[in-house]
Amino acid sequence: MSVKKHYSFLVNGENHTVESYPANRLLDVLREDLRLTGCKEGCGEGECGSCSVFLDDVMVNSCLVPIAQVQGRQVRTVEALSSDPLGKILQEKFLEHNGAQCGICTPGMLVAAITLLRRNSQPTLGEIQDGLAGNLCRCTGYKKIFDAVADAAQVAREQGVLEGGKA
Amino acid sequence: MPGQLLFSSSSKQGSSCFVTNRSVMVDKCVGKSVPRKEGWEKVTGAALYVDDIVKPDMLHGATIRSTISRGKIDRITFEGDIPWDEFVIVTADDIPGENSTKMFVGEQPVLAKERVNHPEEPIVLIAHADPYLVRKARTQVKISYIEETPCLSIEDSLNKAPVVWGEDNLFKTIRINKGDVDAAQSEAEIIVEGEYFTGASEQLYIENNGMIGEYDAEEGVTVTGSMQCPYYVHPALCAVFNLPKNKVRVIQSDTGGGFGGKEDYPTIIAAHACLLAMKAGKPVKLIYDREEDMVATTKRHPSRTIIRSGHKKDGTLVFMDVDFALDGGAYMTLSPVVLSRGSIHAAGPYRCPNVKILGRAVATNYPPHGAYRGFGNPQSFFALERHMEKAAKQCGLTADEFRRRNFFREGDLTATQQVVQDRVDMRELLDQALEAADYHNKRERFKKENEGNPVKKGMGIAAFFHGSGFTGGGEQKMASIAGVEGTKDGKVRVLAASTEIGQGAKTIFSQIVADALKLPYDMIEVARPDTDDVPNSGPTVASRTCMVVGKLIQTASLALKQSLVQEGGLDEDYTPEQFAQACKDYVARNGKLRRYSQYEQPANIVWSDETYVGDAYGAYGWAIYVAEVSFDTRTYEARVNDFVALQEVGKVIHPIMAEGQVQGGVAQGIGYALYENIVWKNGRMMNGQMTNYIMPTAADLPVIRVLFAEQPYASGPQGAKGVGELPIDGPAPAIINAIEDATGVSVNQIPATPEILMKEMEAAGVC
């Protein structure tokens, strides 16, 4: 193992500095050093998407990001979603449609849903399926998640949170 | 089917209920899709799963496991550049009480001592404050063995090649006999024979297993973690630590899925975490990573079924002779009860005067197979519903007409000679499901379109049923207790050890209590399962939580009301505010207000464990599933394009959740049928990763269309039966039947991966 170094970055709008080995995973730094446990480890190899967070507004699997790559950048996690208008709508719709059953994939699924809707505010069912295909859910068979995302897209468009058409 | 209501719960209906329920205070709650009790915590990331919990001064643990399938432990050495003196190290010698998981005969050790009987058997535990160092150290514990010949197939086990358990490798043998199969041979005009195989499969809950153990010389042991059954863990810890009941406390943390996979194995992890904590004098967290969880914990039993059936020329069944065998792995664990359920259902929902079922669970040197949603039924229904397809063909009938002629009618006897009480007409369910799937039109169309087309489409049916609750006298023996509490804040709190694992236990309990007490949903709380606080309402398994435990809390609710009316001066015709005030006053005056209810077997249920004759289950769920599948003759891939799941599960308590349960079960069933293959090498799972154990993604599944028919069950809360397991019993045979419809090729093993399908299709000359 190499030596520990200091890394500074923004998490949910706040500055943080941690002392860490450069290869330590962003996932572990968020969960253990910063106690932001909303992102989950499902597989540790980028397959399940449960650890999804935003890094400079791009969805990443935080289990695959070494902390050295986060220096000076911005991270947003599920803990900040309620203050994002689209995030809030999605949370409400996941609750209403029972898109969260056991809840362990939900934080990552919400990050994937935001990513999808920002790119495409009027997704078809097939586009929702493709958009969420990197996030595994074992409880729902995905249908309730599709319902929640489609409904959230409509509400977000009606409220002007999302543009009307496809980007 | 008089009075049977067919509906599909659309999202729209759910959203209107959502609003209605918040504004109208004492509207009926059951039957509405109210918001999930713990939903907000889950969508905000605030829910605390075991790995999210930190205790002061906590260490991190790891498990060192066997790498061979069978043999004697020769030497354990601690090597490498590791400060071993800083580590807490536990072996079997550190166990103060019994080295046993206390499941059935209890021969499964918590830690292997002199020998190992399967790969991944736990031998040494280590703990240290630095989790990175633990990960490194784990690879530096070296164990050498004197290897012995393992037994690694059902066939070898039945042939005693070699004997690896007891005298004959048989964990359990079950014989079910109805009529006289031998005498009926001569009556049959058509004989149909087949052999069917199913593979092991992994529950693959997204939250891996984990526990935090704590030890205090005065208080005893406390464990917090991911689990389905706190009261399975509790007696095992009492035995392992040689402690009285009040010195062991088991607390369930929020649990990210179970599906049976967190039924028995968490007991071992709990014992490990607490053994380390005892030796360390500090809390110890033991969290499995994905690979460890996949390779070491239980999976669905592989099976082999031989069916021989006799029919009249018109297709009607004369006899069924079923030889059903399950691979139990190295220790008995839950195999006898998995075998029991699978055997009882093995002749299906069909009227047949003569039935013989031989069920055997055999020992091998794989890690013990255990509970997975369906619990033996997915195996026996795959065999049966493939066999029915074969029989239909041999009798010259269509798949639907053959089944229609053979379904149970009201008053018929099941294989265990139980009179079918449920007023469910399978013929009518079949008609409704076929119509919803547009079965006949599509079949006709596909027949034309398949001609010369490299992608061939087909339709497949599965008909099945699933008993709710424990088998036979299981509920009576368990004698579960659940209760409710009127709190000092004027709320009602549900007291049950039944765990919320995603299925919605907290929500449906709250709905049932809300209606029983005519209170709004928001006034009901659910206690966290903690053996210091809640009674033993039994394990969260067997589709029993709603039907059995739900009924107990409904009864306890009425007792609570009675107390407030008789002793608390509450008017019979109260408002929620008056009820709340009466609770507050009662608690201020008398202290805790708790009322419990204990399970009593309905008088009409009679069962014999010796003869396997009688009422195997109080009630059954009934279902017809229809799959539309396309098979690509160039890539050998099968894909499910459409899926109709029609079931009768009694009163549906929460339409959207019930629909979600069915869709989730069908999704797992599609994985079981086509994708989820475990690669074994000398008894070890070689593909313990989500990268190479393939479960369905959002892009792989069709929209699973769910329909409910409702026939209220008299002994269930507001008429509810179980729903959790039923949906995984039917998808695999429906899908493989559809592949046969598309290609004419009979595939009799699952998972039917492209590799398997290639072999079968090439052998049949189709591709």
Short mmCIF file of C-alpha atoms in Angstrom, two decimals, chain B residues 218-512:
data_model
loop_
_atom_site.label_atom_id
_atom_site.label_comp_id
_atom_site.label_asym_id
_atom_site.label_seq_id
_atom_site.Cartn_x
_atom_site.Cartn_y
_atom_site.Cartn_z
CA GLU B 218 -23.32 -9.20 32.55
CA GLU B 219 -25.75 -8.64 29.69
CA GLY B 220 -24.76 -11.58 27.52
CA VAL B 221 -24.73 -11.40 23.71
CA THR B 222 -26.53 -9.00 21.41
CA VAL B 223 -26.57 -9.32 17.67
CA THR B 224 -27.91 -6.84 15.12
CA GLY B 225 -28.18 -7.70 11.48
CA SER B 226 -29.81 -8.69 8.23
CA MET B 227 -32.20 -11.60 8.75
CA GLN B 228 -35.63 -13.08 8.19
CA CYS B 229 -36.03 -15.01 11.43
CA PRO B 230 -34.87 -13.46 14.73
CA TYR B 231 -36.24 -16.42 16.69
CA TYR B 232 -34.16 -18.92 14.70
CA VAL B 233 -31.03 -16.97 15.64
CA HIS B 234 -32.03 -16.64 19.29
CA PRO B 235 -32.14 -20.30 20.45
CA ALA B 236 -28.98 -21.06 18.45
CA LEU B 237 -27.05 -18.30 20.25
CA CYS B 238 -28.38 -19.56 23.61
CA ALA B 239 -26.90 -22.97 22.79
CA VAL B 240 -23.62 -21.74 21.29
CA PHE B 241 -22.90 -19.43 24.24
CA ASN B 242 -24.55 -21.63 26.84
CA LEU B 243 -26.64 -18.69 28.00
CA PRO B 244 -30.21 -18.45 29.27
CA LYS B 245 -32.85 -16.87 27.02
CA ASN B 246 -32.74 -13.50 28.75
CA LYS B 247 -29.00 -13.13 28.08
CA VAL B 248 -29.37 -13.29 24.32
CA ARG B 249 -30.82 -10.45 22.30
CA VAL B 250 -31.40 -10.50 18.53
CA ILE B 251 -32.29 -7.32 16.63
CA GLN B 252 -33.15 -7.11 12.95
CA SER B 253 -31.63 -4.18 11.08
CA ASP B 254 -33.35 -2.95 7.92
CA THR B 255 -32.96 -5.84 5.55
CA GLY B 256 -32.28 -5.57 1.84
CA GLY B 257 -34.12 -8.62 0.56
CA GLY B 258 -34.16 -12.23 1.72
CA PHE B 259 -36.17 -14.58 -0.53
CA GLY B 260 -35.31 -17.44 1.84
CA GLY B 261 -31.60 -16.74 1.69
CA LYS B 262 -31.70 -15.07 5.09
CA GLU B 263 -33.71 -17.81 6.75
CA ASP B 264 -31.11 -20.12 8.28
CA TYR B 265 -27.62 -18.93 7.31
CA PRO B 266 -27.77 -15.67 9.33
CA THR B 267 -27.68 -17.85 12.45
CA ILE B 268 -24.12 -18.90 11.58
CA ILE B 269 -23.01 -15.34 10.87
CA ALA B 270 -24.60 -14.12 14.11
CA ALA B 271 -22.75 -16.79 16.08
CA HIS B 272 -19.47 -15.89 14.35
CA ALA B 273 -19.82 -12.15 15.03
CA CYS B 274 -20.66 -12.80 18.69
CA LEU B 275 -17.81 -15.31 19.17
CA LEU B 276 -15.37 -12.71 17.88
CA ALA B 277 -16.99 -10.02 20.05
CA MET B 278 -16.73 -12.20 23.13
CA LYS B 279 -13.05 -12.89 22.58
CA ALA B 280 -12.28 -9.28 21.59
CA GLY B 281 -14.33 -7.65 24.32
CA LYS B 282 -15.47 -5.23 21.62
CA PRO B 283 -18.29 -5.11 19.06
CA VAL B 284 -17.42 -6.92 15.83
CA LYS B 285 -18.96 -6.29 12.43
CA LEU B 286 -18.97 -9.19 10.02
CA ILE B 287 -20.15 -8.24 6.53
CA TYR B 288 -19.93 -10.58 3.55
CA ASP B 289 -18.88 -9.25 0.20
CA ARG B 290 -20.82 -10.40 -2.83
CA GLU B 291 -18.56 -13.30 -3.68
CA GLU B 292 -18.51 -14.70 -0.16
CA ASP B 293 -22.27 -14.36 0.08
CA MET B 294 -22.80 -16.15 -3.20
CA VAL B 295 -20.38 -19.03 -2.75
CA ALA B 296 -20.86 -19.70 0.96
CA THR B 297 -24.53 -19.17 1.77
CA THR B 298 -27.47 -21.38 0.81
CA LYS B 299 -28.96 -21.78 -2.63
CA ARG B 300 -32.05 -23.47 -4.07
CA HIS B 301 -31.83 -27.29 -4.03
CA PRO B 302 -31.00 -28.86 -7.37
CA SER B 303 -33.54 -31.57 -8.24
CA ARG B 304 -34.17 -34.61 -10.36
CA THR B 305 -37.71 -35.84 -10.88
CA ILE B 306 -38.93 -38.94 -12.67
CA ILE B 307 -42.64 -39.00 -13.47
CA ARG B 308 -44.64 -41.86 -14.87
CA SER B 309 -48.32 -41.14 -15.50
CA GLY B 310 -51.18 -43.24 -16.84
CA HIS B 311 -54.11 -41.83 -18.79
CA LYS B 312 -57.34 -42.83 -20.41
CA LYS B 313 -57.56 -42.18 -24.16
CA ASP B 314 -59.39 -38.92 -23.44
CA GLY B 315 -56.37 -37.72 -21.44
CA THR B 316 -57.83 -38.10 -17.96
CA LEU B 317 -55.33 -39.15 -15.34
CA VAL B 318 -55.49 -42.69 -14.02
CA PHE B 319 -52.32 -42.68 -11.98
CA MET B 320 -49.23 -40.62 -11.23
CA ASP B 321 -45.99 -42.09 -9.97
CA VAL B 322 -43.48 -39.42 -8.96
CA ASP B 323 -39.89 -39.93 -7.81
CA PHE B 324 -38.70 -36.54 -6.53
CA ALA B 325 -35.12 -36.09 -5.32
CA LEU B 326 -33.39 -33.02 -3.94
CA ASP B 327 -29.68 -32.42 -3.42
CA GLY B 328 -29.49 -31.19 0.18
CA GLY B 329 -25.76 -30.50 0.30
CA ALA B 330 -23.56 -31.52 3.20
CA TYR B 331 -25.83 -30.93 6.21
CA MET B 332 -29.51 -31.55 6.73
CA THR B 333 -30.46 -27.95 7.65
CA LEU B 334 -33.88 -27.18 6.07
CA SER B 335 -33.89 -29.99 3.48
CA PRO B 336 -36.63 -32.11 5.17
CA VAL B 337 -39.14 -29.27 5.02
CA VAL B 338 -38.18 -28.17 1.53
CA LEU B 339 -38.67 -31.78 0.48
CA SER B 340 -41.99 -31.93 2.29
CA ARG B 341 -43.48 -28.95 0.49
CA GLY B 342 -42.15 -30.03 -2.88
CA SER B 343 -43.45 -33.58 -2.44
CA ILE B 344 -46.92 -32.55 -1.28
CA HIS B 345 -47.36 -30.34 -4.35
CA ALA B 346 -45.73 -32.80 -6.77
CA ALA B 347 -49.00 -34.09 -8.26
CA GLY B 348 -50.24 -30.56 -8.83
CA PRO B 349 -53.78 -29.21 -9.04
CA TYR B 350 -54.98 -32.30 -10.87
CA ARG B 351 -57.62 -34.87 -10.02
CA CYS B 352 -56.06 -38.27 -10.05
CA PRO B 353 -57.42 -41.27 -8.15
CA ASN B 354 -54.09 -43.05 -7.74
CA VAL B 355 -50.97 -41.16 -6.72
CA LYS B 356 -47.62 -42.36 -5.44
CA ILE B 357 -44.95 -39.82 -4.53
CA LEU B 358 -41.52 -40.78 -3.29
CA GLY B 359 -39.58 -37.79 -2.04
CA ARG B 360 -35.94 -38.02 -1.02
CA ALA B 361 -33.49 -35.35 0.15
CA VAL B 362 -29.96 -36.65 -0.20
CA ALA B 363 -26.58 -35.65 1.19
CA THR B 364 -23.71 -34.52 -1.04
CA ASN B 365 -20.61 -32.41 -0.41
CA TYR B 366 -21.90 -29.13 -1.76
CA PRO B 367 -22.50 -26.28 0.69
CA PRO B 368 -25.92 -26.98 2.24
CA HIS B 369 -28.80 -25.98 -0.02
CA GLY B 370 -31.55 -24.15 1.74
CA ALA B 371 -34.58 -21.97 1.55
CA TYR B 372 -35.33 -19.99 -1.56
CA ARG B 373 -38.78 -18.59 -2.34
CA GLY B 374 -41.04 -21.46 -3.36
CA PHE B 375 -39.22 -23.95 -1.12
CA GLY B 376 -39.31 -27.13 -3.21
CA ASN B 377 -42.29 -26.18 -5.34
CA PRO B 378 -40.44 -24.52 -8.23
CA GLN B 379 -38.59 -27.82 -8.62
CA SER B 380 -41.64 -30.09 -8.48
CA PHE B 381 -43.79 -27.81 -10.66
CA PHE B 382 -41.10 -27.55 -13.31
CA ALA B 383 -41.13 -31.34 -13.55
CA LEU B 384 -44.89 -31.70 -13.35
CA GLU B 385 -45.84 -28.96 -15.77
CA ARG B 386 -43.27 -30.12 -18.32
CA HIS B 387 -44.66 -33.61 -17.88
CA MET B 388 -48.24 -32.45 -18.38
CA GLU B 389 -47.11 -30.87 -21.65
CA LYS B 390 -45.64 -34.17 -22.74
CA ALA B 391 -48.74 -36.07 -21.65
CA ALA B 392 -51.01 -33.67 -23.55
CA LYS B 393 -49.02 -34.31 -26.73
CA GLN B 394 -49.07 -38.07 -26.25
CA CYS B 395 -52.81 -37.99 -25.65
CA GLY B 396 -53.31 -35.89 -28.80
CA LEU B 397 -54.73 -32.93 -26.90
CA THR B 398 -53.78 -29.27 -26.73
CA ALA B 399 -51.99 -28.04 -23.60
CA ASP B 400 -55.05 -26.17 -22.39
CA GLU B 401 -57.65 -28.82 -23.16
CA PHE B 402 -55.57 -31.54 -21.51
CA ARG B 403 -55.31 -29.49 -18.32
CA ARG B 404 -58.96 -28.49 -18.42
CA ARG B 405 -59.96 -32.15 -18.39
CA ASN B 406 -57.74 -32.96 -15.44
CA PHE B 407 -58.05 -30.00 -13.04
CA PHE B 408 -59.40 -30.43 -9.53
CA ARG B 409 -63.09 -29.79 -9.14
CA GLU B 410 -64.63 -28.61 -5.90
CA GLY B 411 -64.61 -31.44 -3.36
CA ASP B 412 -61.80 -33.41 -5.04
CA LEU B 413 -58.97 -34.91 -3.01
CA THR B 414 -55.37 -33.76 -3.29
CA ALA B 415 -52.42 -36.18 -3.22
CA THR B 416 -52.54 -36.09 0.60
CA GLN B 417 -56.30 -36.67 0.45
CA GLN B 418 -57.18 -33.16 1.52
CA VAL B 419 -60.61 -32.08 0.35
CA VAL B 420 -60.19 -29.01 -1.83
CA GLN B 421 -62.19 -26.39 0.05
CA ASP B 422 -61.16 -23.30 -1.87
CA ARG B 423 -63.98 -22.36 -4.22
CA VAL B 424 -61.61 -21.81 -7.08
CA ASP B 425 -62.32 -23.21 -10.52
CA MET B 426 -59.02 -23.71 -12.32
CA ARG B 427 -60.84 -24.09 -15.63
CA GLU B 428 -62.21 -20.61 -15.31
CA LEU B 429 -58.84 -19.21 -14.26
CA LEU B 430 -57.34 -20.89 -17.32
CA ASP B 431 -59.89 -19.34 -19.66
CA GLN B 432 -59.33 -15.90 -18.17
CA ALA B 433 -55.54 -16.17 -18.36
CA LEU B 434 -55.61 -17.44 -21.96
CA GLU B 435 -57.88 -14.60 -22.96
CA ALA B 436 -55.68 -12.00 -21.26
CA ALA B 437 -52.65 -13.45 -23.04
CA ASP B 438 -54.49 -13.67 -26.38
CA TYR B 439 -53.19 -17.23 -26.33
CA HIS B 440 -55.14 -18.88 -29.13
CA ASN B 441 -54.82 -16.06 -31.67
CA LYS B 442 -51.14 -15.67 -31.00
CA ARG B 443 -50.43 -19.40 -31.29
CA GLU B 444 -52.13 -19.52 -34.62
CA ARG B 445 -50.32 -16.45 -35.86
CA PHE B 446 -46.93 -17.70 -34.64
CA LYS B 447 -47.41 -21.02 -36.37
CA LYS B 448 -47.63 -19.19 -39.69
CA GLU B 449 -44.94 -16.62 -38.94
CA ASN B 450 -42.42 -19.17 -37.63
CA GLU B 451 -42.26 -20.86 -41.02
CA GLY B 452 -38.84 -20.02 -42.46
CA ASN B 453 -38.23 -17.40 -39.78
CA PRO B 454 -34.98 -17.68 -37.78
CA VAL B 455 -36.79 -16.32 -34.72
CA LYS B 456 -39.52 -18.69 -33.60
CA LYS B 457 -42.26 -17.72 -31.19
CA GLY B 458 -44.39 -19.85 -28.94
CA MET B 459 -46.87 -19.79 -26.07
CA GLY B 460 -46.60 -21.79 -22.86
CA ILE B 461 -48.88 -22.46 -19.90
CA ALA B 462 -48.25 -23.46 -16.30
CA ALA B 463 -50.98 -24.37 -13.81
CA PHE B 464 -50.08 -24.65 -10.15
CA PHE B 465 -50.98 -24.00 -6.54
CA HIS B 466 -49.06 -23.18 -3.40
CA GLY B 467 -49.99 -23.87 0.22
CA SER B 468 -49.89 -20.84 2.52
CA GLY B 469 -48.16 -21.15 5.90
CA PHE B 470 -46.19 -24.02 7.37
CA THR B 471 -46.80 -27.53 6.12
CA GLY B 472 -49.06 -29.91 8.02
CA GLY B 473 -48.86 -29.48 11.76
CA GLY B 474 -46.06 -26.90 11.52
CA GLU B 475 -48.13 -23.91 12.56
CA GLN B 476 -49.59 -25.78 15.51
CA LYS B 477 -46.12 -26.80 16.68
CA MET B 478 -44.79 -23.28 16.23
CA ALA B 479 -47.74 -21.83 18.19
CA SER B 480 -46.78 -18.30 17.19
CA ILE B 481 -47.62 -15.26 19.27
CA ALA B 482 -48.07 -11.71 18.02
CA GLY B 483 -49.51 -8.66 19.67
CA VAL B 484 -50.30 -4.98 19.67
CA GLU B 485 -49.53 -2.23 22.14
CA GLY B 486 -51.44 0.93 22.96
CA THR B 487 -48.66 3.48 23.50
CA LYS B 488 -48.30 6.43 25.84
CA ASP B 489 -48.49 8.65 22.75
CA GLY B 490 -51.90 7.31 21.88
CA LYS B 491 -50.75 5.17 18.98
CA VAL B 492 -50.98 1.48 18.31
CA ARG B 493 -47.74 -0.46 17.87
CA VAL B 494 -47.57 -3.90 16.24
CA LEU B 495 -45.46 -6.44 18.16
CA ALA B 496 -44.22 -9.28 15.95
CA ALA B 497 -40.91 -10.91 15.10
CA SER B 498 -42.01 -11.06 11.47
CA THR B 499 -39.46 -9.05 9.54
CA GLU B 500 -39.88 -6.42 6.86
CA ILE B 501 -37.60 -7.63 4.08
CA GLY B 502 -39.11 -5.64 1.25
CA GLN B 503 -42.32 -7.62 0.95
CA GLY B 504 -44.36 -5.03 2.83
CA ALA B 505 -44.91 -6.70 6.23
CA LYS B 506 -44.96 -3.40 8.11
CA THR B 507 -47.50 -1.91 5.75
CA ILE B 508 -49.96 -4.79 5.62
CA PHE B 509 -49.79 -5.27 9.39
CA SER B 510 -50.63 -1.59 9.80
CA GLN B 511 -53.52 -1.89 7.35
CA ILE B 512 -54.95 -4.90 9.14
#
